[in-house]
Amino acid sequence: MMIEKHISALLYRYQCVTVPGFGAFITETVSARYNTTTNTFVPPKKTILFNSLLAQNDGLLANHLALEEHITFNEAVALIQQQVALWNANLKENQAVYLKNIGELSLNAEQKIQFEPVGSTNYLTSSFGLTAVMATALQNDLQKEETKVVELTAKNKPRLQWMRYAAVVAGFIGLYTSVSTYQEYAVYQDKKIAVEKEVQNQIEQKLQQATFVIEAPKVVKEKIAEVTAQAKPFHIVAGAFKTEAKAQILTDQLKAKGYKNAKYLSKSKHNMRQVVYNSYATQEEARQELRLIHEKVNKDAWIYIEN
């Protein structure tokens, strides 16, 4: 029996979930932050740590397992022991143990268990459904408004220079022209201030309206997914990994950057999982998108054709 789904369910409600005879998964709350690399606002979340020293049975996991599977407490303890024995056997053979929605366990050079969490699941219930918010649109709007100010400056500059030149021609005309120049400059300053205020107002409105988007739950139908995958055999690859946990981490990073169709494929014949930006029905479509990715994102990306 796979008990990681029960561990995952308990992590939403408890700070520490102990697997008797193996170790404990501990959650730590991290505040919302701004990621300067991906230009995204990330909601608050719980990160997961692992401590192999906390292995004493506190009854939490066994009791939950017994209630969910409709078995006795002793039977639940026996099932946990069987699962722990299987995990330990895999680790001794230098095989990584992947726990879905939790992370990956492996042995380091000192034969101690090391844990690498998967960042796709947020166990903080108060942040349920919240996703990262891109800040690119706001920056683009700001750049557009700054361009307006520059264009306005360039438009009025020749006129001001002409007025100043006219002031030198004659003394009495110069007095009139100086006054006229000052008035024109004042008008220009008023327009510039108005544009800058408009920019600031739009920025404040966007910041006030910024919120985390709750995505509707997706219904996955295996048959439809198989047909779609077969119809789009051309993939643009961002990277390839042996472990599912690392493939999941890169997939989450690509989605945070705006690649909503990012995913990782099943193992190839070389035992690697390719993480892809997107998939395409024709090779020409894939090549066109690959050129853009080479120019702006990743010059090492390549096209993988799925048989």
Tab-separated table of C-alpha atoms in Angstrom:
chain	number	residue	atom	x	y	z
A	1	MET	CA	0.000	0.000	0.000
A	2	MET	CA	1.258	3.487	-0.873
A	3	ILE	CA	1.038	5.510	2.339
A	4	GLU	CA	2.381	8.800	0.947
A	5	LYS	CA	-1.154	9.975	0.132
A	6	HIS	CA	-2.007	9.678	3.823
A	7	ILE	CA	1.181	11.530	4.815
A	8	SER	CA	0.291	14.240	2.310
A	9	ALA	CA	-3.245	14.585	3.716
A	10	LEU	CA	-1.909	14.994	7.266
A	11	LEU	CA	0.651	17.651	6.243
A	12	TYR	CA	-2.230	20.049	5.510
A	13	ARG	CA	-3.341	19.875	9.170
A	14	TYR	CA	-0.249	19.072	11.229
A	15	GLN	CA	3.227	20.559	11.475
A	16	CYS	CA	4.921	17.181	11.980
A	17	VAL	CA	3.958	13.762	10.550
A	18	THR	CA	6.092	10.877	11.825
A	19	VAL	CA	6.587	7.625	9.935
A	20	PRO	CA	7.410	5.132	12.732
A	21	GLY	CA	10.864	3.598	12.406
A	22	PHE	CA	11.824	5.876	9.500
A	23	GLY	CA	11.634	9.620	10.251
A	24	ALA	CA	9.383	12.668	10.335
A	25	PHE	CA	8.207	15.159	7.724
A	26	ILE	CA	8.084	18.671	9.184
A	27	THR	CA	6.388	21.730	7.660
A	28	GLU	CA	7.657	25.296	7.988
A	29	THR	CA	5.601	28.344	6.950
A	30	VAL	CA	7.253	30.782	4.528
A	31	SER	CA	5.852	34.297	4.003
A	32	ALA	CA	4.792	35.657	0.594
A	33	ARG	CA	7.726	36.993	-1.394
A	34	TYR	CA	8.712	38.546	-4.718
A	35	ASN	CA	10.948	36.441	-6.994
A	36	THR	CA	13.248	38.847	-8.860
A	37	THR	CA	14.426	36.097	-11.217
A	38	THR	CA	10.966	35.161	-12.542
A	39	ASN	CA	9.284	38.573	-11.844
A	40	THR	CA	6.497	36.875	-9.890
A	41	PHE	CA	4.750	37.377	-6.553
A	42	VAL	CA	4.699	34.006	-4.750
A	43	PRO	CA	1.938	33.382	-2.130
A	44	PRO	CA	2.682	32.169	1.413
A	45	LYS	CA	3.382	28.445	1.602
A	46	LYS	CA	4.575	25.562	3.745
A	47	THR	CA	7.941	24.039	2.934
A	48	ILE	CA	8.721	20.435	3.900
A	49	LEU	CA	11.782	19.213	5.796
A	50	PHE	CA	12.752	15.660	6.812
A	51	ASN	CA	14.361	14.506	10.074
A	52	SER	CA	15.388	10.858	10.327
A	53	LEU	CA	15.974	11.172	14.106
A	54	LEU	CA	12.260	11.685	14.837
A	55	ALA	CA	11.154	8.095	14.250
A	56	GLN	CA	9.181	7.254	17.382
A	57	ASN	CA	5.578	6.202	16.773
A	58	ASP	CA	3.174	8.929	17.929
A	59	GLY	CA	0.121	7.115	16.552
A	60	LEU	CA	-0.941	9.951	14.225
A	61	LEU	CA	-0.220	8.258	10.897
A	62	ALA	CA	-1.360	4.808	12.014
A	63	ASN	CA	-4.644	6.137	13.397
A	64	HIS	CA	-5.343	8.115	10.202
A	65	LEU	CA	-4.501	5.095	8.056
A	66	ALA	CA	-6.801	2.866	10.104
A	67	LEU	CA	-9.741	5.275	9.769
A	68	GLU	CA	-9.286	5.869	6.036
A	69	GLU	CA	-8.704	2.214	5.074
A	70	HIS	CA	-11.238	0.774	7.560
A	71	ILE	CA	-8.710	-1.486	9.276
A	72	THR	CA	-7.531	-1.915	12.867
A	73	PHE	CA	-4.781	0.176	14.414
A	74	ASN	CA	-2.444	-2.839	14.640
A	75	GLU	CA	-3.022	-3.644	10.974
A	76	ALA	CA	-2.185	-0.050	10.083
A	77	VAL	CA	1.066	-0.247	12.063
A	78	ALA	CA	1.973	-3.460	10.221
A	79	LEU	CA	1.328	-1.833	6.834
A	80	ILE	CA	3.546	1.127	7.762
A	81	GLN	CA	6.332	-1.249	8.808
A	82	GLN	CA	6.106	-3.064	5.465
A	83	GLN	CA	6.325	0.225	3.559
A	84	VAL	CA	9.301	1.393	5.643
A	85	ALA	CA	11.113	-1.895	4.995
A	86	LEU	CA	10.559	-1.434	1.236
A	87	TRP	CA	11.862	2.150	1.352
A	88	ASN	CA	14.969	1.126	3.278
A	89	ALA	CA	15.656	-1.706	0.821
A	90	ASN	CA	15.443	0.666	-2.144
A	91	LEU	CA	17.703	3.211	-0.449
A	92	LYS	CA	20.350	0.572	0.321
A	93	GLU	CA	20.400	-0.299	-3.379
A	94	ASN	CA	21.079	3.414	-4.110
A	95	GLN	CA	17.608	3.858	-5.567
A	96	ALA	CA	15.773	7.120	-4.916
A	97	VAL	CA	12.384	6.888	-3.192
A	98	TYR	CA	9.874	9.319	-4.715
A	99	LEU	CA	6.819	10.247	-2.628
A	100	LYS	CA	4.170	11.915	-4.783
A	101	ASN	CA	3.419	15.554	-3.855
A	102	ILE	CA	6.016	15.371	-1.048
A	103	GLY	CA	9.546	14.882	-2.398
A	104	GLU	CA	12.412	12.503	-3.044
A	105	LEU	CA	14.543	10.539	-0.569
A	106	SER	CA	18.021	9.205	-1.264
A	107	LEU	CA	21.282	8.319	0.513
A	108	ASN	CA	24.248	10.688	0.461
A	109	ALA	CA	27.940	9.763	0.503
A	110	GLU	CA	27.757	9.243	4.283
A	111	GLN	CA	24.842	6.816	3.873
A	112	LYS	CA	22.448	9.236	5.545
A	113	ILE	CA	18.983	10.014	4.196
A	114	GLN	CA	18.738	13.295	2.310
A	115	PHE	CA	15.422	14.819	1.250
A	116	GLU	CA	14.567	17.044	-1.712
A	117	PRO	CA	11.023	18.490	-1.534
A	118	VAL	CA	8.736	18.976	-4.525
A	119	GLY	CA	7.570	22.581	-4.741
A	120	SER	CA	4.331	22.023	-6.669
A	121	THR	CA	2.100	21.382	-3.615
A	122	ASN	CA	1.333	24.143	-1.110
A	123	TYR	CA	0.278	22.644	2.234
A	124	LEU	CA	-0.738	26.010	3.693
A	125	THR	CA	-4.557	25.830	3.724
A	126	SER	CA	-4.967	29.610	3.924
A	127	SER	CA	-3.226	29.859	0.529
A	128	PHE	CA	-5.284	27.110	-1.125
A	129	GLY	CA	-5.742	27.759	-4.849
A	130	LEU	CA	-3.382	30.744	-4.949
A	131	THR	CA	-0.764	30.806	-7.690
A	132	ALA	CA	2.193	33.030	-8.538
A	133	VAL	CA	1.323	36.383	-10.173
A	134	MET	CA	3.452	37.680	-13.054
A	135	ALA	CA	4.591	41.324	-12.803
A	136	THR	CA	5.577	41.662	-16.469
A	137	ALA	CA	2.336	43.357	-17.585
A	138	LEU	CA	2.721	46.130	-15.018
A	139	GLN	CA	6.296	46.790	-16.101
A	140	ASN	CA	5.260	46.990	-19.774
A	141	ASP	CA	2.540	49.517	-18.968
A	142	LEU	CA	5.032	51.627	-17.036
A	143	GLN	CA	7.471	51.561	-19.947
A	144	LYS	CA	4.710	52.719	-22.327
A	145	GLU	CA	3.821	55.659	-20.107
A	146	GLU	CA	7.488	56.626	-19.741
A	147	THR	CA	7.715	56.605	-23.551
A	148	LYS	CA	4.809	59.073	-23.679
A	149	VAL	CA	6.715	61.466	-21.409
A	150	VAL	CA	9.845	61.190	-23.592
A	151	GLU	CA	7.814	61.806	-26.785
A	152	LEU	CA	6.119	64.809	-25.221
A	153	THR	CA	9.529	66.204	-24.222
A	154	ALA	CA	10.933	65.681	-27.727
A	155	LYS	CA	7.869	67.308	-29.316
A	156	ASN	CA	8.107	70.473	-27.255
A	157	LYS	CA	11.907	70.818	-27.234
A	158	PRO	CA	12.308	72.223	-30.815
A	159	ARG	CA	9.595	74.749	-30.150
A	160	LEU	CA	11.322	75.964	-26.998
A	161	GLN	CA	14.646	76.250	-28.799
A	162	TRP	CA	13.062	78.310	-31.605
A	163	MET	CA	11.500	80.662	-29.104
A	164	ARG	CA	14.824	81.172	-27.349
A	165	TYR	CA	16.517	81.913	-30.697
A	166	ALA	CA	13.853	84.484	-31.561
A	167	ALA	CA	14.538	86.265	-28.247
A	168	VAL	CA	18.078	87.120	-29.377
A	169	VAL	CA	16.967	88.854	-32.625
A	170	ALA	CA	15.682	92.086	-31.106
A	171	GLY	CA	15.499	93.580	-27.655
A	172	PHE	CA	11.862	94.596	-27.496
A	173	ILE	CA	10.750	91.486	-29.361
A	174	GLY	CA	13.025	89.511	-27.058
A	175	LEU	CA	11.063	90.672	-24.006
A	176	TYR	CA	7.800	89.502	-25.545
A	177	THR	CA	9.336	86.296	-26.734
A	178	SER	CA	10.838	85.552	-23.320
A	179	VAL	CA	7.423	85.828	-21.744
A	180	SER	CA	5.938	83.657	-24.479
A	181	THR	CA	8.727	81.075	-24.023
A	182	TYR	CA	8.103	80.899	-20.309
A	183	GLN	CA	4.379	80.403	-20.903
A	184	GLU	CA	5.032	77.626	-23.410
A	185	TYR	CA	7.452	75.970	-21.004
A	186	ALA	CA	4.872	76.228	-18.220
A	187	VAL	CA	2.281	74.562	-20.462
A	188	TYR	CA	4.782	71.837	-21.264
A	189	GLN	CA	5.539	71.310	-17.582
A	190	ASP	CA	1.811	71.085	-16.813
A	191	LYS	CA	1.355	68.467	-19.537
A	192	LYS	CA	4.358	66.504	-18.332
A	193	ILE	CA	3.099	66.528	-14.740
A	194	ALA	CA	-0.365	65.431	-15.940
A	195	VAL	CA	1.138	62.486	-17.826
A	196	GLU	CA	3.288	61.514	-14.833
A	197	LYS	CA	0.225	61.640	-12.560
A	198	GLU	CA	-1.656	59.441	-15.014
A	199	VAL	CA	1.220	56.935	-14.963
A	200	GLN	CA	1.255	56.911	-11.157
A	201	ASN	CA	-2.540	56.474	-10.956
A	202	GLN	CA	-2.457	53.522	-13.359
A	203	ILE	CA	0.349	51.909	-11.382
A	204	GLU	CA	-1.551	52.335	-8.099
A	205	GLN	CA	-4.728	50.914	-9.657
A	206	LYS	CA	-2.870	47.859	-10.923
A	207	LEU	CA	-1.223	47.287	-7.536
A	208	GLN	CA	-4.600	47.565	-5.790
A	209	GLN	CA	-6.179	45.174	-8.263
A	210	ALA	CA	-3.286	42.670	-8.097
A	211	THR	CA	-4.505	39.444	-6.528
A	212	PHE	CA	-3.742	35.771	-6.674
A	213	VAL	CA	-5.665	33.920	-9.380
A	214	ILE	CA	-7.569	30.824	-8.287
A	215	GLU	CA	-7.540	28.328	-11.073
A	216	ALA	CA	-10.556	26.134	-11.588
A	217	PRO	CA	-9.892	22.428	-10.913
A	218	LYS	CA	-8.934	20.522	-14.025
A	219	VAL	CA	-10.715	17.302	-14.925
A	220	VAL	CA	-8.248	14.882	-16.482
A	221	LYS	CA	-9.504	12.186	-18.802
A	222	GLU	CA	-6.866	9.625	-19.662
A	223	LYS	CA	-8.187	8.819	-23.150
A	224	ILE	CA	-8.349	12.476	-24.184
A	225	ALA	CA	-4.842	13.068	-22.816
A	226	GLU	CA	-3.488	10.121	-24.809
A	227	VAL	CA	-5.055	11.375	-28.058
A	228	THR	CA	-3.727	14.917	-27.446
A	229	ALA	CA	-0.213	13.624	-26.740
A	230	GLN	CA	-0.230	11.565	-29.925
A	231	ALA	CA	-1.430	14.567	-31.953
A	232	LYS	CA	1.503	16.707	-30.706
A	233	PRO	CA	4.664	14.604	-30.937
A	234	PHE	CA	7.088	17.531	-31.325
A	235	HIS	CA	8.357	18.902	-27.998
A	236	ILE	CA	10.741	21.771	-27.132
A	237	VAL	CA	12.939	20.481	-24.307
A	238	ALA	CA	14.213	22.732	-21.492
A	239	GLY	CA	16.117	20.001	-19.620
A	240	ALA	CA	16.234	16.294	-18.800
A	241	PHE	CA	16.571	14.578	-15.419
A	242	LYS	CA	16.828	11.080	-14.020
A	243	THR	CA	14.642	11.847	-10.980
A	244	GLU	CA	10.998	12.794	-11.103
A	245	ALA	CA	11.414	15.327	-8.281
A	246	LYS	CA	13.922	17.459	-10.208
A	247	ALA	CA	11.781	17.250	-13.340
A	248	GLN	CA	8.789	18.476	-11.314
A	249	ILE	CA	10.794	21.415	-9.887
A	250	LEU	CA	11.835	22.672	-13.347
A	251	THR	CA	8.246	22.200	-14.607
A	252	ASP	CA	6.957	24.416	-11.784
A	253	GLN	CA	9.579	27.067	-12.601
A	254	LEU	CA	8.556	27.133	-16.287
A	255	LYS	CA	4.871	27.483	-15.368
A	256	ALA	CA	5.750	30.386	-13.053
A	257	LYS	CA	7.459	32.097	-16.019
A	258	GLY	CA	4.256	31.833	-18.072
A	259	TYR	CA	4.690	28.500	-19.913
A	260	LYS	CA	1.302	27.076	-18.909
A	261	ASN	CA	1.727	23.939	-21.047
A	262	ALA	CA	5.063	23.009	-19.469
A	263	LYS	CA	5.296	19.377	-18.336
A	264	TYR	CA	7.691	16.465	-18.087
A	265	LEU	CA	7.414	13.370	-20.267
A	266	SER	CA	7.616	9.746	-19.257
A	267	LYS	CA	11.010	8.047	-19.079
A	268	SER	CA	12.887	7.741	-22.349
A	269	LYS	CA	14.880	4.692	-23.395
A	270	HIS	CA	17.876	6.333	-21.710
A	271	ASN	CA	15.972	6.505	-18.410
A	272	MET	CA	15.615	10.323	-18.568
A	273	ARG	CA	12.563	12.551	-18.127
A	274	GLN	CA	12.421	15.492	-20.543
A	275	VAL	CA	10.919	18.735	-19.226
A	276	VAL	CA	9.284	20.596	-22.131
A	277	TYR	CA	8.115	24.194	-22.681
A	278	ASN	CA	5.286	23.081	-24.988
A	279	SER	CA	4.262	20.432	-27.534
A	280	TYR	CA	3.304	20.921	-31.200
A	281	ALA	CA	1.467	19.056	-33.930
A	282	THR	CA	3.988	19.875	-36.676
A	283	GLN	CA	7.747	20.216	-36.773
A	284	GLU	CA	7.498	23.642	-38.433
A	285	GLU	CA	5.517	25.027	-35.487
A	286	ALA	CA	8.101	23.656	-33.086
A	287	ARG	CA	10.987	25.171	-35.082
A	288	GLN	CA	9.381	28.623	-35.153
A	289	GLU	CA	8.879	28.610	-31.383
A	290	LEU	CA	12.375	27.179	-30.820
A	291	ARG	CA	13.914	30.176	-32.606
A	292	LEU	CA	12.144	32.545	-30.217
A	293	ILE	CA	13.216	30.538	-27.173
A	294	HIS	CA	16.831	30.502	-28.424
A	295	GLU	CA	16.787	34.299	-28.795
A	296	LYS	CA	15.062	35.230	-25.531
A	297	VAL	CA	15.147	32.352	-23.028
A	298	ASN	CA	17.388	29.327	-23.497
A	299	LYS	CA	19.921	28.888	-26.311
A	300	ASP	CA	20.392	25.210	-25.302
A	301	ALA	CA	16.732	24.204	-25.863
A	302	TRP	CA	16.136	21.523	-28.499
A	303	ILE	CA	13.324	19.634	-30.247
A	304	TYR	CA	12.443	16.111	-29.144
A	305	ILE	CA	10.253	13.975	-31.448
A	306	GLU	CA	8.168	11.431	-29.587
A	307	ASN	CA	7.564	8.132	-31.389
